[in-house]
C-alpha positions as CSV (number, residue, x, y, z in Angstrom):
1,X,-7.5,19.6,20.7
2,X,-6.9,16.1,20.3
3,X,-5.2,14.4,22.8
4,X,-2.3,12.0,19.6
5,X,-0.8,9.8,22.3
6,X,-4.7,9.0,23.1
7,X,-5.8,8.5,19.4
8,X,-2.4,6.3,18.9
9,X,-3.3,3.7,21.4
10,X,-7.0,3.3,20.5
11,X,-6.6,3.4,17.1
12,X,-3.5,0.3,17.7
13,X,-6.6,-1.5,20.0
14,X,-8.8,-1.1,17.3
15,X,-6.4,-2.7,14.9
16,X,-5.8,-5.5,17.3
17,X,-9.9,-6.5,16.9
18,X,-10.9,-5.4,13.5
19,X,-12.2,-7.8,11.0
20,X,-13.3,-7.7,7.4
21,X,-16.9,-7.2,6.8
22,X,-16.7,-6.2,3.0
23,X,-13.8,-8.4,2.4
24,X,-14.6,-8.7,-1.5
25,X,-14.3,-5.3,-2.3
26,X,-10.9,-4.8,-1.4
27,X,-9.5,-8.1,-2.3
28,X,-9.4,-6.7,-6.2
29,X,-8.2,-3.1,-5.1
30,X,-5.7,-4.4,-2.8
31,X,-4.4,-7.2,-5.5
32,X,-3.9,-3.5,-7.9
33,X,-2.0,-1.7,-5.2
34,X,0.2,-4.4,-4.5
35,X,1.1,-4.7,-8.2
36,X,2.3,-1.2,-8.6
37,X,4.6,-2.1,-5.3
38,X,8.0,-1.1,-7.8
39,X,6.2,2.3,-8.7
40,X,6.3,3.1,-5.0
41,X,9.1,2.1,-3.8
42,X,11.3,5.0,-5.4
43,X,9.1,6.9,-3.6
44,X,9.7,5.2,-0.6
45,X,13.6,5.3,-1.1
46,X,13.4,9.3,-1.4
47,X,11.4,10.1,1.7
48,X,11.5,6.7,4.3
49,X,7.6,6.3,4.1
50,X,6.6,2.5,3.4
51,X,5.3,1.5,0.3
52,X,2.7,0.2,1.5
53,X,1.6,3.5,3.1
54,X,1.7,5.7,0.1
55,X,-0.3,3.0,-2.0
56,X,-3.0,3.4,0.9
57,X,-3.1,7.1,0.1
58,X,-2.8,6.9,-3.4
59,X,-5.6,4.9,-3.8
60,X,-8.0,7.1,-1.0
61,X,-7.1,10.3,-2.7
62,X,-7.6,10.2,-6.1
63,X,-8.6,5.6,-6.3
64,X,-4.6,5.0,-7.4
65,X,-5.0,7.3,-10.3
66,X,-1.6,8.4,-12.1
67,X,-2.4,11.5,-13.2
68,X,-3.7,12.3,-9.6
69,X,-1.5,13.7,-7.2
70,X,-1.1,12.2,-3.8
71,X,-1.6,15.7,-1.8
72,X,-5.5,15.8,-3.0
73,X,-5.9,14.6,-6.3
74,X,-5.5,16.8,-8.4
75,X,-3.3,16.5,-11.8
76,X,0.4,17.0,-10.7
77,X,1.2,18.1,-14.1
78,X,-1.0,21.9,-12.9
79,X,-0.7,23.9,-10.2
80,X,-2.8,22.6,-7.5
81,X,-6.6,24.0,-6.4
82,X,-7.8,22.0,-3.7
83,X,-6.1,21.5,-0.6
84,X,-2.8,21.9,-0.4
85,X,-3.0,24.6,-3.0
86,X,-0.5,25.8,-4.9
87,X,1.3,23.1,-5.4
88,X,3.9,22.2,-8.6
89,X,3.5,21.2,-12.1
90,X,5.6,18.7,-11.2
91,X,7.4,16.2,-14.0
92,X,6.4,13.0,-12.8
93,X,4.1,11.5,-10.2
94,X,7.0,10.7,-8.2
95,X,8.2,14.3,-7.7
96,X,4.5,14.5,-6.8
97,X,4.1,12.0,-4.5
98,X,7.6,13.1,-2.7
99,X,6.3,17.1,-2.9
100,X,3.2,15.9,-0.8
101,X,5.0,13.3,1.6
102,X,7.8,15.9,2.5
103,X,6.5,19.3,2.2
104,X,2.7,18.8,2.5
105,X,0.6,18.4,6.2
106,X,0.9,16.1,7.4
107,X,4.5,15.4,6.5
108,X,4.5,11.9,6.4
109,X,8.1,11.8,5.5
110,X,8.6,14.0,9.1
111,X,7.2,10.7,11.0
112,X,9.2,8.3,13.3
113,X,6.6,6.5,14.6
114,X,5.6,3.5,12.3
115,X,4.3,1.2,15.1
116,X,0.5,0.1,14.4
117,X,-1.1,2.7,16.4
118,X,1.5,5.9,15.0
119,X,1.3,4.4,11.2
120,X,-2.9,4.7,11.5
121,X,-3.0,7.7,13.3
122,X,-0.5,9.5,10.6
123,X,-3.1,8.2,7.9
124,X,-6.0,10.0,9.8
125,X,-4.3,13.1,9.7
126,X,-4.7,13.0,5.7
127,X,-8.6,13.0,6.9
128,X,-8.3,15.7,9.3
129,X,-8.8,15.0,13.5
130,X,-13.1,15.7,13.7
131,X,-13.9,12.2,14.1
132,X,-10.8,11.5,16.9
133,X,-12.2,15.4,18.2
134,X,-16.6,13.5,18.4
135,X,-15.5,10.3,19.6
136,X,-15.8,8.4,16.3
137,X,-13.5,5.6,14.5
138,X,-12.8,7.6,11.4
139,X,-14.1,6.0,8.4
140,X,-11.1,7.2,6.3
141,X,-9.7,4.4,8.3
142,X,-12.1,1.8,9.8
143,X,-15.0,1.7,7.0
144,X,-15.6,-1.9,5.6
145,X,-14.6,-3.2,9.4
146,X,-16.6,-4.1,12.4
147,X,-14.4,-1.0,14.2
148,X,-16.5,1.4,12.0
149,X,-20.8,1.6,11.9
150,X,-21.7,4.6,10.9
151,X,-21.3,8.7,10.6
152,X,-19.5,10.9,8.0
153,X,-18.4,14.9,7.7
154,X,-20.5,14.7,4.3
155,X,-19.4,18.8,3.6
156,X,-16.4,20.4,5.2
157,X,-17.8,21.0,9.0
158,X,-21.0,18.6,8.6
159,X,-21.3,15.9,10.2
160,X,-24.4,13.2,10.2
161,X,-23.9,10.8,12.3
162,X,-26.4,8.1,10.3
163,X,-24.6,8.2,7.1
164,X,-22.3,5.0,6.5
165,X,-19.4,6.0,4.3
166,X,-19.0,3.4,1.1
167,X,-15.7,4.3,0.5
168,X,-13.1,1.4,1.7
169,X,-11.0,2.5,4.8
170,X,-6.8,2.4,4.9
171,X,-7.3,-0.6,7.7
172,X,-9.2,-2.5,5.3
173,X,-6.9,-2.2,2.6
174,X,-3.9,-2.5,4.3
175,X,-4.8,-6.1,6.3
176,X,-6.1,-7.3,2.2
177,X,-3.2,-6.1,1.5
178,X,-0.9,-8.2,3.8
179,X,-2.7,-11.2,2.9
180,X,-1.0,-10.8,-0.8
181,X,2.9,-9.5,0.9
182,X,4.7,-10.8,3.8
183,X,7.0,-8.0,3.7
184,X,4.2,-5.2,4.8
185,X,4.3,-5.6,8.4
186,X,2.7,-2.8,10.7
187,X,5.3,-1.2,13.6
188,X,8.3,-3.0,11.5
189,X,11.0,-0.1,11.2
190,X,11.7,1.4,7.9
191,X,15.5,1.9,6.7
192,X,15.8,5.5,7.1
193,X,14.2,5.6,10.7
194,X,17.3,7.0,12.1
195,X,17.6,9.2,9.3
196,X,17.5,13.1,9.7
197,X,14.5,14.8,8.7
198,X,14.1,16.0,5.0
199,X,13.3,19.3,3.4
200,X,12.6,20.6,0.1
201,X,15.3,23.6,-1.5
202,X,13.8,26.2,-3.8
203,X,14.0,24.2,-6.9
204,X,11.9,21.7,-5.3
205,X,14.8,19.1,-4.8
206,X,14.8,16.9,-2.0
207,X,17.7,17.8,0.4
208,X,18.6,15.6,3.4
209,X,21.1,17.3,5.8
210,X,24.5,15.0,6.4
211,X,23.5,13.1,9.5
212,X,25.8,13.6,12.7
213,X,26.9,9.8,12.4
214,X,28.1,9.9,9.3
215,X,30.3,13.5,9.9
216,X,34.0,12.8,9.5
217,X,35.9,12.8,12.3
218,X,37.7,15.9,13.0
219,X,41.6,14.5,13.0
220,X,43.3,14.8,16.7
221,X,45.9,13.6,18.2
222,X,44.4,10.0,18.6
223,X,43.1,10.5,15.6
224,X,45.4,11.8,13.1
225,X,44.4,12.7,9.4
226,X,45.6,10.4,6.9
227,X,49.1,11.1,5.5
228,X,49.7,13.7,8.1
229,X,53.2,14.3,10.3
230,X,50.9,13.2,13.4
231,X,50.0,10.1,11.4
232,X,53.8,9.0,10.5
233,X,54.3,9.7,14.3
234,X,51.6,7.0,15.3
235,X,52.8,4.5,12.7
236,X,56.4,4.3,14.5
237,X,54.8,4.1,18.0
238,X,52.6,1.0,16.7
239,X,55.9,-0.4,15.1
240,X,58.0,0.3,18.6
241,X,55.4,-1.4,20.5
């Protein structure tokens, strides 16, 4: 088992001292993601995940492809064979990307914790725990930084600990990525952070229960329904007094 609160606070130190060491391959990639910002943020609106998160794992799931959905890449317009299976046609990439943010491990739309080590450690959950299990800054995060040197799962339950993944890690992307937007900020709170959590109804809607704040009150007697007798009552005490 790995210990989250553990992984949460060294993957946060870790982002306190990484650097750049392939900074001109993602420079281009990030410059793409940031220009499909109004793609995702409809995305972002329907579940409370950042934008800037979801173009992260859009891009290390199937390299920001449209016809790719984000749960594992394949086309969201079939039913899905690789893990999660099973899931839609959907009608867009948007139902897509909310089906696999809400309904899909590890339910990124189910997370309240967007502070720099919670936002990291929910993206290495799309990679699965067996580096944080070894030891090992996972690369899905930390390659193309000075946190990251070398060792990779290169088949489902192999691990070599001298290959060097070439892919380009979320940290990577996401500090190239802040260089081109002020408004992606790390452990900033998103607008639905108080929001309740989100499900998915049988005919794959999105469904959001009424949150407890926003209830109407139930009328009483110091708070009287509109147009009621015990409403015309408080009106002549306010006038009397």
């Amino acid at each position: 088992m790995v210990d989250l609160s553990a992984l949460r606070a060294a993957n946060a130190n870790r982002f306190a001292q990484a650097k750049l060491t392939r900074a001109p391959e993602f420079a281009p990639v990030a410059r793409r993601l940031v220009a499909a910002k109004t793609r995702y943020q409809p995305v972002s609106a329907r579940t409370g995940v950042p934008w800037w998160f979801i173009a992260v794992v859009h891009e290390r799931e199937c390299s920001q492809s449209w016809r790719g959905s984000l749960a594992q890449g394949d086309p969201w317009d079939h039913v899905s064979r690789n893990v999660p299976r099973g899931r839609g046609p959907f009608k867009s990439w948007e139902d897509a990307a909310v089906d696999a943010l809400v309904a899909c491990a590890p339910f990124a739309a189910r997370n309240k914790d967007w502070s720099v080590g919670g936002t990291l450690t929910k993206l290495e959950e799309y990679n699965g725990l067996g580096y944080a299990a070894k030891g090992r800054p996972s690369p899905y995060l930390w390659a193309g930084t000075d946190q990251y040197k070398s060792g990779k799962y290169v088949r489902d339950g192999v691990y070599d600990p001298n290959v060097v993944d070439k892919q380009l890690g979320c940290v990577g992307l996401i500090l190239a990525m802040m260089r081109l937007d002020a408004s992606i900020k790390l452990g900033a709170p998103t607008a639905n952070d108080n929001a309740p959590p989100k499900t998915v109804n049988q005919t794959g809607q999105v469904v959001t229960p009424p949150h407890p704040d926003s209830a109407p009150a139930t009328p009483s007697i110091t708070r009287p329904a509109p147009g009621s007798i015990g409403a015309w009552i408080a009106s002549l005490f306010k006038k009397a007094a």
